[in-house]
Short mmCIF file of C-alpha atoms in Angstrom, two decimals:
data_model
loop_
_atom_site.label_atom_id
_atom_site.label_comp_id
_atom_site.label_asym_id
_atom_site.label_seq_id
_atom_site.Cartn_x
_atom_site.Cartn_y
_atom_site.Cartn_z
CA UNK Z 1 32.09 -7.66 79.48
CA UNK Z 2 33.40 -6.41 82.55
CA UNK Z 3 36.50 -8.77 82.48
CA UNK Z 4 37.22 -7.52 78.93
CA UNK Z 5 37.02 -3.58 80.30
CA UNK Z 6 39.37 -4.60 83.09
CA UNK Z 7 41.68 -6.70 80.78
CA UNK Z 8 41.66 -3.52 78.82
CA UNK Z 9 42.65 -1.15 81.30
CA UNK Z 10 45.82 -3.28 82.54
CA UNK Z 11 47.42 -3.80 78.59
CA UNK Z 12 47.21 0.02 78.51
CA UNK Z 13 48.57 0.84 82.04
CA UNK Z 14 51.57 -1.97 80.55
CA UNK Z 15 51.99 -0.55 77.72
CA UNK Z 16 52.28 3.13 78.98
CA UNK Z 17 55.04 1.74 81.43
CA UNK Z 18 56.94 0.18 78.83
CA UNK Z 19 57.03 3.39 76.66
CA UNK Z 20 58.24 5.53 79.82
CA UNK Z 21 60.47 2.98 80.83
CA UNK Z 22 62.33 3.33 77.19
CA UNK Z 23 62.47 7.10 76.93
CA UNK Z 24 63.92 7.22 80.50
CA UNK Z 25 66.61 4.52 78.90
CA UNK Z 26 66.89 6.92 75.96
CA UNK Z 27 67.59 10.02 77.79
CA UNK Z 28 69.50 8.59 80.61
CA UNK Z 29 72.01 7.39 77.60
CA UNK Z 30 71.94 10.37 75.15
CA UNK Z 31 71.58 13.43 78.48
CA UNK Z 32 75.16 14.30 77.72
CA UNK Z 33 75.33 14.53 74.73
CA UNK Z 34 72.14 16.75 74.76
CA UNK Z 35 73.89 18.96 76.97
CA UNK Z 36 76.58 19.29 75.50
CA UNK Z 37 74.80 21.13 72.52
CA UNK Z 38 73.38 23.87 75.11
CA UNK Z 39 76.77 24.38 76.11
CA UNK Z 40 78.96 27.36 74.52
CA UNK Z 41 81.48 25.87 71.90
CA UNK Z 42 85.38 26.91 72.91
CA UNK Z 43 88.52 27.42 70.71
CA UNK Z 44 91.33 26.96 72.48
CA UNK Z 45 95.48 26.93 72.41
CA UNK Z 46 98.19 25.65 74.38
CA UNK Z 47 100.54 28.20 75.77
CA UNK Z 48 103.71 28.20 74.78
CA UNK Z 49 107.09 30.04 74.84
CA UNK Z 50 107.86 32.53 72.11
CA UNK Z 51 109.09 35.97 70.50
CA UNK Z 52 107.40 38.89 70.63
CA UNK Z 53 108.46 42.11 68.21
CA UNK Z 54 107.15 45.12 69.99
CA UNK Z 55 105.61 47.89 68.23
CA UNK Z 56 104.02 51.24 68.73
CA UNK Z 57 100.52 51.71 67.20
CA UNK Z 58 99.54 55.57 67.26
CA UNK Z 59 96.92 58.14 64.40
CA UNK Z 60 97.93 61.24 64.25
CA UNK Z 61 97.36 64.22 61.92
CA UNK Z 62 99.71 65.24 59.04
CA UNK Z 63 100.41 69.04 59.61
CA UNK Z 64 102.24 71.01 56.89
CA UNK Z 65 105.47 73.43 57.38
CA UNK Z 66 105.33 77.04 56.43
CA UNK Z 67 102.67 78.57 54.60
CA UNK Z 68 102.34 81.44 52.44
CA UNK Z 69 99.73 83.63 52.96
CA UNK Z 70 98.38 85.98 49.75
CA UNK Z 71 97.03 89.32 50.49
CA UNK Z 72 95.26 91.82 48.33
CA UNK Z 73 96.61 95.58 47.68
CA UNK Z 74 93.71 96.89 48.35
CA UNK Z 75 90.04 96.01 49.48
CA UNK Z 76 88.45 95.27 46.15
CA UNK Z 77 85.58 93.47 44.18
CA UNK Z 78 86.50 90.35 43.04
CA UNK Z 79 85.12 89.71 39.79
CA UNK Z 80 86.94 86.59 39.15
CA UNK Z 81 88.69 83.16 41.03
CA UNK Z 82 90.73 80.58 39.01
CA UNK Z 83 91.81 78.34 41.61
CA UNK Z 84 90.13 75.57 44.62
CA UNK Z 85 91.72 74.29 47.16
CA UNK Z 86 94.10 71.53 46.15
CA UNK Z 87 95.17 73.19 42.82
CA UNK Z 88 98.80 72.72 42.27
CA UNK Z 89 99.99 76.36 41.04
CA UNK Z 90 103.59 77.85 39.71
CA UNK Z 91 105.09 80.88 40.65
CA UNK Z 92 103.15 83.63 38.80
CA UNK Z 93 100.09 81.55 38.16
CA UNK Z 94 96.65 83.69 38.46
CA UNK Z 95 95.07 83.23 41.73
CA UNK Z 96 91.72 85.61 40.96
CA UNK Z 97 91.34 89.06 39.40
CA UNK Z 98 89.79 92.09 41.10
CA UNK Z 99 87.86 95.41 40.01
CA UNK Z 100 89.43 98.69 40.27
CA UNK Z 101 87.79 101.70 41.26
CA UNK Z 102 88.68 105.00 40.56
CA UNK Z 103 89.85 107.18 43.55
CA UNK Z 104 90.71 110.45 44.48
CA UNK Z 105 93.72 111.41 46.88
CA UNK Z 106 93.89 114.98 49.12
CA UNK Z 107 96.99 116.04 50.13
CA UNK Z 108 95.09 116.86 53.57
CA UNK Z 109 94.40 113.38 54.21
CA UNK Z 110 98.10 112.83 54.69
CA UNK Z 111 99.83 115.86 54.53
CA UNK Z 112 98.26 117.35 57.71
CA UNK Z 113 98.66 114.54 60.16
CA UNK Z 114 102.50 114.58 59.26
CA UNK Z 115 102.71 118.82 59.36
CA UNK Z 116 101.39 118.62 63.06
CA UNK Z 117 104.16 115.92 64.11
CA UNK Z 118 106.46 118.16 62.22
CA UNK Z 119 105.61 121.47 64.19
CA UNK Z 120 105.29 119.82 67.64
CA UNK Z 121 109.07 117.99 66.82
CA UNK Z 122 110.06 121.54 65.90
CA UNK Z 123 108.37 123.30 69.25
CA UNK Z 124 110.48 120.10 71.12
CA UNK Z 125 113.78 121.21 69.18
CA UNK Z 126 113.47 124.65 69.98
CA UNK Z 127 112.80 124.29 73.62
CA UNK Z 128 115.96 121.71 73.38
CA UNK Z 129 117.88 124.33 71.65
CA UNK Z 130 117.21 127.64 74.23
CA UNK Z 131 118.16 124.82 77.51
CA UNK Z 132 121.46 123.85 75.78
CA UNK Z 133 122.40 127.95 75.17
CA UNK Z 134 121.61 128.94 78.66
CA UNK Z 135 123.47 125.55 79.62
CA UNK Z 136 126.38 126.45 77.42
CA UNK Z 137 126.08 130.07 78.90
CA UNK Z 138 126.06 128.66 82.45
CA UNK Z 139 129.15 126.54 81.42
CA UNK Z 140 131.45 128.78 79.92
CA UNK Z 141 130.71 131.63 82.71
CA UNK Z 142 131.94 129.00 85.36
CA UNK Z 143 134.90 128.04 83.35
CA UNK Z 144 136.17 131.67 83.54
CA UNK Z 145 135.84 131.61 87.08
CA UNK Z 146 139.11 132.43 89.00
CA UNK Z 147 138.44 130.60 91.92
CA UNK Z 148 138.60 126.64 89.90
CA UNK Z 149 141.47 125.03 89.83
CA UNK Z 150 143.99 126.21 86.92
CA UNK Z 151 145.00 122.70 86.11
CA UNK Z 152 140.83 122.27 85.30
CA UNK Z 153 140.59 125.29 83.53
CA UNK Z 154 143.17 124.53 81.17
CA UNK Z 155 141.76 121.43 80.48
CA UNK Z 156 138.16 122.37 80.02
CA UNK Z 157 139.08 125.13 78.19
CA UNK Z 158 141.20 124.07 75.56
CA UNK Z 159 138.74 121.64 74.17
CA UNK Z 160 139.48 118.76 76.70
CA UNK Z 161 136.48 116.91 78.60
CA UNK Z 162 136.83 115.93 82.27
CA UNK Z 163 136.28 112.45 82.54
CA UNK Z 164 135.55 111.07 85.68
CA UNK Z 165 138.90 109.59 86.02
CA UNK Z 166 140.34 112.91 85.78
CA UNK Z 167 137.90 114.17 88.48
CA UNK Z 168 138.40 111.36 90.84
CA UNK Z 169 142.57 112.40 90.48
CA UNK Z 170 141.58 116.01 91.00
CA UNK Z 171 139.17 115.10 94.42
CA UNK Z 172 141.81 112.84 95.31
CA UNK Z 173 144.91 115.69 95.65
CA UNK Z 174 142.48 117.96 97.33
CA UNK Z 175 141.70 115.02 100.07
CA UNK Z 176 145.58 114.19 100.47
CA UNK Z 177 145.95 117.58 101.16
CA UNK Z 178 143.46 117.94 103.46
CA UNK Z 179 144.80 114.82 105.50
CA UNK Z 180 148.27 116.40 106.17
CA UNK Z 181 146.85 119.75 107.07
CA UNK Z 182 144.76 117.40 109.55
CA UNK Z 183 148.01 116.20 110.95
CA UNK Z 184 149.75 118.88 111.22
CA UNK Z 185 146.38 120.23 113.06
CA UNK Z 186 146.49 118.06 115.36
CA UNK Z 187 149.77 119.31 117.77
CA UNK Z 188 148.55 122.64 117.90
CA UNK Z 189 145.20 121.24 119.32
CA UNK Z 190 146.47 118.85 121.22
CA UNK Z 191 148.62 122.15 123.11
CA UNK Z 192 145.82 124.32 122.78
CA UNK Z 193 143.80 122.02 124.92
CA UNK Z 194 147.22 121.43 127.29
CA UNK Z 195 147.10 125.48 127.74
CA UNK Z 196 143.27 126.04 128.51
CA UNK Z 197 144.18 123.60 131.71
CA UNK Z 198 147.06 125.18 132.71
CA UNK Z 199 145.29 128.36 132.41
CA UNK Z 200 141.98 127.18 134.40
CA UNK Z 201 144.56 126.24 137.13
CA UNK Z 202 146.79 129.67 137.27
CA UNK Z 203 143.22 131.38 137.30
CA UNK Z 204 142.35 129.36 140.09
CA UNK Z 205 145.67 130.67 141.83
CA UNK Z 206 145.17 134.02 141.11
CA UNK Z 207 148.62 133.99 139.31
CA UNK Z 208 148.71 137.14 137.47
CA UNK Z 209 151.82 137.16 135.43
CA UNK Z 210 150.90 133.22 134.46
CA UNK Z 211 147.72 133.88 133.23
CA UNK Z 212 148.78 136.60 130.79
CA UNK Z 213 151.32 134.32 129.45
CA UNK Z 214 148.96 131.46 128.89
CA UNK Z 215 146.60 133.46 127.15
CA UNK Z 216 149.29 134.93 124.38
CA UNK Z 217 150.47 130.98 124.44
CA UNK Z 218 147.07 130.01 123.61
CA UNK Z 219 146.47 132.56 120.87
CA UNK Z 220 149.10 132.27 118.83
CA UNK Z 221 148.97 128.14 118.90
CA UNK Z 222 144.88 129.10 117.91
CA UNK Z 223 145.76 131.05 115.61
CA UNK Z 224 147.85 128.20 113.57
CA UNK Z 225 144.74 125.99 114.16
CA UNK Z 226 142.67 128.64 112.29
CA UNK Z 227 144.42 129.07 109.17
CA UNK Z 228 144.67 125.10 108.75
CA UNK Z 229 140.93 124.92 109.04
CA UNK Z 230 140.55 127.63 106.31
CA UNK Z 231 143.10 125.76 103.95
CA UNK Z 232 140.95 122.45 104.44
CA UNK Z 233 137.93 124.45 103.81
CA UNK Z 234 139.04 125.78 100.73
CA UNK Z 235 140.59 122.03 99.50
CA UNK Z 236 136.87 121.09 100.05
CA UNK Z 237 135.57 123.97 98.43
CA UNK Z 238 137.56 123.21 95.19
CA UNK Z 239 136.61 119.42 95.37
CA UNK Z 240 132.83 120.75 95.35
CA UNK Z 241 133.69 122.59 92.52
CA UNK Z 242 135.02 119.96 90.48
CA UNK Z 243 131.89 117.91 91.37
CA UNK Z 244 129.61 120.46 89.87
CA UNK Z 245 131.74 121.19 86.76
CA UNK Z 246 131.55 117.26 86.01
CA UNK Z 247 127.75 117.40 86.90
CA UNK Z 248 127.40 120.20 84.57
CA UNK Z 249 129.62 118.74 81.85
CA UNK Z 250 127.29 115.53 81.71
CA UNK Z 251 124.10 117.45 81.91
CA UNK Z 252 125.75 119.15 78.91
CA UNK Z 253 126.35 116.39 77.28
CA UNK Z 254 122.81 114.97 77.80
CA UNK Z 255 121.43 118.09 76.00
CA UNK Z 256 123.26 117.38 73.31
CA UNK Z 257 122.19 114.05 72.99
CA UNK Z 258 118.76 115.17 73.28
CA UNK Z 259 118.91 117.87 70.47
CA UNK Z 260 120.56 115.38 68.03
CA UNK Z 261 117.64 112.85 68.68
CA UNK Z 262 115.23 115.71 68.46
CA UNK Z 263 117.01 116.94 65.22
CA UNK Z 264 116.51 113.20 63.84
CA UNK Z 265 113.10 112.69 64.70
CA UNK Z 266 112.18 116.18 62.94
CA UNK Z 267 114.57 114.82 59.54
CA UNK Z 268 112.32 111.71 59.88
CA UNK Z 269 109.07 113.69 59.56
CA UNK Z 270 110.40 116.04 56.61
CA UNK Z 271 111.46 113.05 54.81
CA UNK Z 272 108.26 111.32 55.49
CA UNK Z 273 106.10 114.30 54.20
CA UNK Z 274 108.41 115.36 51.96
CA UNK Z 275 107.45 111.12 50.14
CA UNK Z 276 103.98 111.84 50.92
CA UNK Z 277 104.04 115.47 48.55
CA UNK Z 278 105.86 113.51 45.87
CA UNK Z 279 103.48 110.74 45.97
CA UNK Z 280 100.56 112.32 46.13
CA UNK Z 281 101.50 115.24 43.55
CA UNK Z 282 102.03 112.15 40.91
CA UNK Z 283 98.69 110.33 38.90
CA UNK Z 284 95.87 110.77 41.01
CA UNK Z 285 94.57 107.20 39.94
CA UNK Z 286 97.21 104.48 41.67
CA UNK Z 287 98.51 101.96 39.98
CA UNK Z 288 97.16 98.32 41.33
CA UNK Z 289 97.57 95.46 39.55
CA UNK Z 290 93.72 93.47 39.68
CA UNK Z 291 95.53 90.74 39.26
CA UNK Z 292 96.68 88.58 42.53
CA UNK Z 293 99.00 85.82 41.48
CA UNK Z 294 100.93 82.77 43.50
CA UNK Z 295 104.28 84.17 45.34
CA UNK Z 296 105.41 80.31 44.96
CA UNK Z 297 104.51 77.21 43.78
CA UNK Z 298 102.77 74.95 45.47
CA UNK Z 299 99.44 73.67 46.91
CA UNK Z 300 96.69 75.57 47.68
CA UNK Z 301 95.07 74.86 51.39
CA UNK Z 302 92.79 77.48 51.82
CA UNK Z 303 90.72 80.38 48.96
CA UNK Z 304 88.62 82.69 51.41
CA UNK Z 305 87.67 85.15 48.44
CA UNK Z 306 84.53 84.92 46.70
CA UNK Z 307 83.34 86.13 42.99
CA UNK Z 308 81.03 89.13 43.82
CA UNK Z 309 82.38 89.27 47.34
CA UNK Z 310 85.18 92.45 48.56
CA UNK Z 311 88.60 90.90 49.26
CA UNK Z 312 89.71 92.40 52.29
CA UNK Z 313 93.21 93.99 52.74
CA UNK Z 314 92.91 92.85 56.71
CA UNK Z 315 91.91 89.28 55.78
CA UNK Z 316 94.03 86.22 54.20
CA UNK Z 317 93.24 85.35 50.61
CA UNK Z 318 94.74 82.49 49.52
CA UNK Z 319 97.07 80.38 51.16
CA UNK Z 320 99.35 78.31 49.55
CA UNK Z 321 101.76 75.16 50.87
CA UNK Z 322 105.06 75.42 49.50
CA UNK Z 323 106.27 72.87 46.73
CA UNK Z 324 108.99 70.93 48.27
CA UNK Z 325 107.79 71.39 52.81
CA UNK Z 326 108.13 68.22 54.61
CA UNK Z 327 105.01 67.58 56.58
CA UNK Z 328 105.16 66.60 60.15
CA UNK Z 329 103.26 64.81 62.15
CA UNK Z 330 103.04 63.85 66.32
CA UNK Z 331 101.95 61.01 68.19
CA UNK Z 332 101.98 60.78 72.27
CA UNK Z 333 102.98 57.29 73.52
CA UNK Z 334 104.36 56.00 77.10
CA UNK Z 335 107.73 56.64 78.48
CA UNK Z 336 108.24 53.09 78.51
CA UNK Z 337 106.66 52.44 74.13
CA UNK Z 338 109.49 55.65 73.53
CA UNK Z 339 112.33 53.21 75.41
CA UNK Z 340 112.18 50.41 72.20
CA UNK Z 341 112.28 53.79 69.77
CA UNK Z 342 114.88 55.79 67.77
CA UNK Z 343 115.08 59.14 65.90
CA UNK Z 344 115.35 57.87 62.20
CA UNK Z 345 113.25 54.33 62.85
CA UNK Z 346 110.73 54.17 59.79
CA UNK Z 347 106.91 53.79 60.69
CA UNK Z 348 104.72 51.23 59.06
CA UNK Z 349 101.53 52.62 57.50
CA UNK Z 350 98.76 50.55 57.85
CA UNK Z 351 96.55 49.69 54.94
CA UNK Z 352 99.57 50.78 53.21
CA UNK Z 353 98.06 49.82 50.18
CA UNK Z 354 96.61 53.12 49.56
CA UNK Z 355 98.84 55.27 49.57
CA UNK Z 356 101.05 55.52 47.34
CA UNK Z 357 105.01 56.97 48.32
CA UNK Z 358 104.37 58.13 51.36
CA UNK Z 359 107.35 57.57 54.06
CA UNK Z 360 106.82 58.30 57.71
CA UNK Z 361 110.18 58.79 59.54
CA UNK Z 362 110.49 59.27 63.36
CA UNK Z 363 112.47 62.94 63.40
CA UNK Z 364 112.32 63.61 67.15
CA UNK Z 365 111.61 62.49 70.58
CA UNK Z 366 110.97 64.75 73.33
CA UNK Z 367 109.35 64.47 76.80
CA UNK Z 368 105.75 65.42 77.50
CA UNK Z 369 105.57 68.38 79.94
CA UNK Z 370 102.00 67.87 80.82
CA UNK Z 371 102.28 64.22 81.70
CA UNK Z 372 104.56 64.90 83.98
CA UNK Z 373 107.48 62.68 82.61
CA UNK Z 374 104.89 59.84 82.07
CA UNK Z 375 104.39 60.07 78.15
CA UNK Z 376 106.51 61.01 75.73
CA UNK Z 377 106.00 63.47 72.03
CA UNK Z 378 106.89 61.72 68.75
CA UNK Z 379 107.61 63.52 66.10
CA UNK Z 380 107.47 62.13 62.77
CA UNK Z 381 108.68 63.65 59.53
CA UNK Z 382 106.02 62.96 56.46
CA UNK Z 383 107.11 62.81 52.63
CA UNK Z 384 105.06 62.24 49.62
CA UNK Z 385 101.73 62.17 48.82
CA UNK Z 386 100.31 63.98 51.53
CA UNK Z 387 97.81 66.91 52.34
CA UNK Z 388 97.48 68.87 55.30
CA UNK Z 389 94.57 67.64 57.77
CA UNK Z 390 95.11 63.90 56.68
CA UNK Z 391 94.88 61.33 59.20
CA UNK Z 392 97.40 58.64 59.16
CA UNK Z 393 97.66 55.04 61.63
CA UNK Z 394 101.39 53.77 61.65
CA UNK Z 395 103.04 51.00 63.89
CA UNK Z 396 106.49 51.70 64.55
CA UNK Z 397 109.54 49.80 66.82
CA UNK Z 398 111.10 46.64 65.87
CA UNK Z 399 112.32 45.16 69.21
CA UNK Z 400 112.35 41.57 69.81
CA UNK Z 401 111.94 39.92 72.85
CA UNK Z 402 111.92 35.81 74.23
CA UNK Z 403 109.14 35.02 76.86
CA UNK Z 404 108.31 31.57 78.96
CA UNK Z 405 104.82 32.21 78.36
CA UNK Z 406 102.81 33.47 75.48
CA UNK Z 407 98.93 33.09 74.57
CA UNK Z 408 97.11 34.33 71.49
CA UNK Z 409 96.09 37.79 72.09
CA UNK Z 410 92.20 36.37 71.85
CA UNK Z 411 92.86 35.19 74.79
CA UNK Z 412 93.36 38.22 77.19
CA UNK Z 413 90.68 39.35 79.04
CA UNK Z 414 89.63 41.92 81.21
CA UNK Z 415 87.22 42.86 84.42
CA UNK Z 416 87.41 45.06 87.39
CA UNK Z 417 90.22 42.83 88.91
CA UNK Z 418 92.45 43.02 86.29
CA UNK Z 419 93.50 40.95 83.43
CA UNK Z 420 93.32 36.83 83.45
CA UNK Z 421 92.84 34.29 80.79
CA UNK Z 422 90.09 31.71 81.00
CA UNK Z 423 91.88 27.54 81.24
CA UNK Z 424 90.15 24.83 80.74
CA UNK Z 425 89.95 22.38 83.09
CA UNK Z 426 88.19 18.70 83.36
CA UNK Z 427 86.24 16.67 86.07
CA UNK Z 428 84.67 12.78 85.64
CA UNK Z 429 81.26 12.34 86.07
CA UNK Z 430 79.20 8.89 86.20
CA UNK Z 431 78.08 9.88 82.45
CA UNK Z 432 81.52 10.87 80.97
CA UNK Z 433 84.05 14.12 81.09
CA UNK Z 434 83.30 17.32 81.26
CA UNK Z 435 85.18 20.56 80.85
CA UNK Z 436 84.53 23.91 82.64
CA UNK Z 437 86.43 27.04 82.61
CA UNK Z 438 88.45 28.26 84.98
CA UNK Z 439 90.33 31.68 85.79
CA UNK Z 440 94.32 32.22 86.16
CA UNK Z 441 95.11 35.72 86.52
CA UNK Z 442 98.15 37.17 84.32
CA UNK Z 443 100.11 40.35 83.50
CA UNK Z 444 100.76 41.61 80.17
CA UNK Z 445 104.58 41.79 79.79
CA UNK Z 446 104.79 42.88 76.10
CA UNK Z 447 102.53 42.01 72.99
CA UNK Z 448 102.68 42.73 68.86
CA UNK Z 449 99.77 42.06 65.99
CA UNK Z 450 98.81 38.11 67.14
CA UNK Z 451 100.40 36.91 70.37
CA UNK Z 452 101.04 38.56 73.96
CA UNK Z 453 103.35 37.44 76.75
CA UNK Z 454 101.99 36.82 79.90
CA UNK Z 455 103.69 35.74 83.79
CA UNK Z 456 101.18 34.10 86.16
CA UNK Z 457 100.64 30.91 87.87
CA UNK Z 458 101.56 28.23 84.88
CA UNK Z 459 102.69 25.14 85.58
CA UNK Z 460 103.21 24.29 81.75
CA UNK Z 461 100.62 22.91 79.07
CA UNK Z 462 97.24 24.89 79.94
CA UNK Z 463 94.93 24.95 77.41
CA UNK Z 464 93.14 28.81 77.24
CA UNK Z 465 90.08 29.52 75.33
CA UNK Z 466 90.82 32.28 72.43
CA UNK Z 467 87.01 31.97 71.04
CA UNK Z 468 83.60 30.98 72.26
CA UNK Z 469 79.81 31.02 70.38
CA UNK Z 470 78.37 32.09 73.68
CA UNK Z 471 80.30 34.50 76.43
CA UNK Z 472 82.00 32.43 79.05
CA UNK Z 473 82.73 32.94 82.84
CA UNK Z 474 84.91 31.10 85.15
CA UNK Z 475 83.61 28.26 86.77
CA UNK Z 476 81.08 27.75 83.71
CA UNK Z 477 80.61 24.25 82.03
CA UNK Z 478 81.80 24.72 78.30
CA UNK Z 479 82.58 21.99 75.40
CA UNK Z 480 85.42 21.96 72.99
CA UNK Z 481 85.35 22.80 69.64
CA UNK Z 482 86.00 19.46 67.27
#
């Protein structure tokens, strides 16, 4: 019994060895291939040399040209609107109607205001008026005055104006004058002041006779010096005088001035009240039409009236876009994006499908103050069917460039030390291959809708992953797509 029990015990303990001993054979042959299926599943492409056609990618909003902007006459009820924004209208077409209200009209409600600015421009006329007769008064009594030059008299007085040419000739003879009268001066000084020694020195002798002679010498050589003076004095005297009569002439002049602006402002207030009367003495009841209609055809962008509601002479009623205004629209790219760009280069409209006839052209380029000379303002000119507001995504630039090395654009990626792609790389094992990724840092030279060139340590032929089922870092063990 016992032997059977032990007997037993050793088939089992055989068994059980020969069962581990197989799955250990089964797993040691299948591991990779179990591995492999934990693995995230790559795509990847060779890189290769290739053309790349730059283009510009940009959304911007379509903004229209001028717009007309429809008033009321007057702040009314508006009992009725015909048209939504949208609504293509003609020239003359009925916007909405409005209610008119009987009103009265005072002639004080006007009339006064205007009366006051008419009596205090009259007040300011005749205080104009008295200044220029006590100027002219002032004027004329100086003209008559015997002691100005005749020359100036004659001209004043016959109707003539002294300019200030003709003063500056006038000054001028009076100062040539006055300069030879200086030189001829100057001897009888000079022996004035040759006497007055000679005299301190007889007077010092005691000489009689000498002194007497000296003194009569000295007074009649004085008395030459004296009458020069006065002529220069009176030269300077008449110069003065032809100063003020120019001085007075212009102030005169200036009066006039003011009284004839005075005297227009006061014409301007008559004729203003003079409208107001008229108007105001015809139908109490004025004539409005309730209708508002379209200045010019068009769209209409904006109705800010209301049925029931009071249209508001202050406040914009309708406004309409003009049939026929280009629309514009602006996009900010790089300095270097506006380099591959020119004005009349046609932009691409993506999912151009639906729209129908519109054509984006590129109108004007101009530098971006705010950037500092880093971006730069497109301007695009937009045709067809368009409305103001609408948002539009166009690629634009058709330049076309040959590069060493180009990768799809799957294949660029991105972290905190710039951009790389991801190679794949292979080391042997006892049980087979295997493949791993593995980093290569890159710069982006250029790129367009499916491929990007890319400069960085190639050596020809890598292989870099463009998909993956599961994310993927460098260094990480990966297997390749069938």
């Amino acid at each position: 019994m016992n032997e059977q029990g032990s007997t037993r015990r050793r088939d089992w303990i055989k068994n059980a060895t020969i069962v581990f001993l197989i799955i250990m054979l089964i797993l040691t042959f299948f591991s990779n291939t179990i591995m492999n299926y934990s693995l995230p599943e790559v795509s990847a492409e060779y890189v290769s040399s290739g053309t790349i056609t730059t283009k510009v990618r940009g959304s911007g909003t379509v903004t229209a040209g001028d717009i007309w902007q429809v008033y009321p006459e007057e702040s009314l009820k508006v009992i009725s609107v015909d048209v939504k924004e949208g609504d293509e209208v003609q020239e003359g077409d009925l916007l909405f109607t409005m209610e008119l209200e009987e009103k009265e009209y005072t002639v004080s409600s006007y009339g006064e205001t205007v009366s006051a600015q008419i009596a205090a421009a009259e007040e300011v006329v005749r205080s104009a008026e008295e200044a220029l007769r006590k100027a002219r008064e002032d004027y004329e009594t100086f003209l008559l005055s015997p002691d100005l030059a005749i020359e100036v008299s004659e001209l004043l007085q016959t109707g003539g104006s002294l300019s200030f040419g003709d003063l500056q000739e006038q000054v001028n003879v009076y100062r040539s004058e006055n300069e030879l009268l200086e030189e001829k001066k100057q001897p009888y000084e000079d022996a004035v002041a040759e006497l007055q020694e000679l005299l301190r020195q007889a007077q010092n002798n005691n000489d009689t006779d000498e002194i007497t002679r000296l003194q009569n010498v000295i007074s009649i050589n004085q008395a030459y010096v004296d009458e020069l003076d006065a002529d220069i004095a009176e030269n300077e005297e008449e110069i003065n005088k032809l100063i003020a009569s120019y001085e007075d002439q212009a102030e005169f002049q200036d009066l006039k001035t003011a009284i004839s602006e005075r005297q227009t402002d006061l014409d301007e207030a008559e004729a203003e009240l003079a409208w107001l009367k008229e108007k105001l003495s015809e139908d109490t009841e004025e004539t409005i039409d309730p209708e508002v209609k379209a200045p010019v055809s068009g769209t209409v962008k904006t109705v800010n009236v209301k049925k029931g509601k009071t249209a508001s002479t202050d406040e914009v009623a309708v406004e309409i876009y003009p049939e026929g205004e280009d629309y514009t629209m602006t996009l900010t790219v790089t300095t270097e994006q506006a380099q591959s760009l020119s004005v009349g280069d046609v932009a691409e409209l993506q999912n151009s499908w639906y729209y129908s006839g519109v054509n984006v052209v590129l109108s004007k380029i101009a530098t971006d103050v705010s950037s500092r000379g880093q971006n730069k303002i497109l301007t695009f000119t937009v045709t067809g069917d368009v409305t103001d507001g609408q948002s539009l995504s166009i690629s634009i630039g058709q330049k076309s460039s040959t590069y060493s090395y180009t990768v799809p654009n799957s294949a660029i990626r991105e972290d905190s030390n710039g951009k790389f792609v991801l190679v794949v790389s292979q080391k042997s094992s006892p049980l087979g291959n295997r493949y791993y990724a593995e980093r290569l840092s890159v710069e982006v030279l250029a790129s367009d809708d499916s491929r990007t060139a890319v400069s960085g340590a190639f050596t020809g032929g890598e292989f870099v992953i463009t998909t993956s089922t599961k994310p993927v870092e460098a260094g990480q063990l990966i297997r390749l797509a069938d």
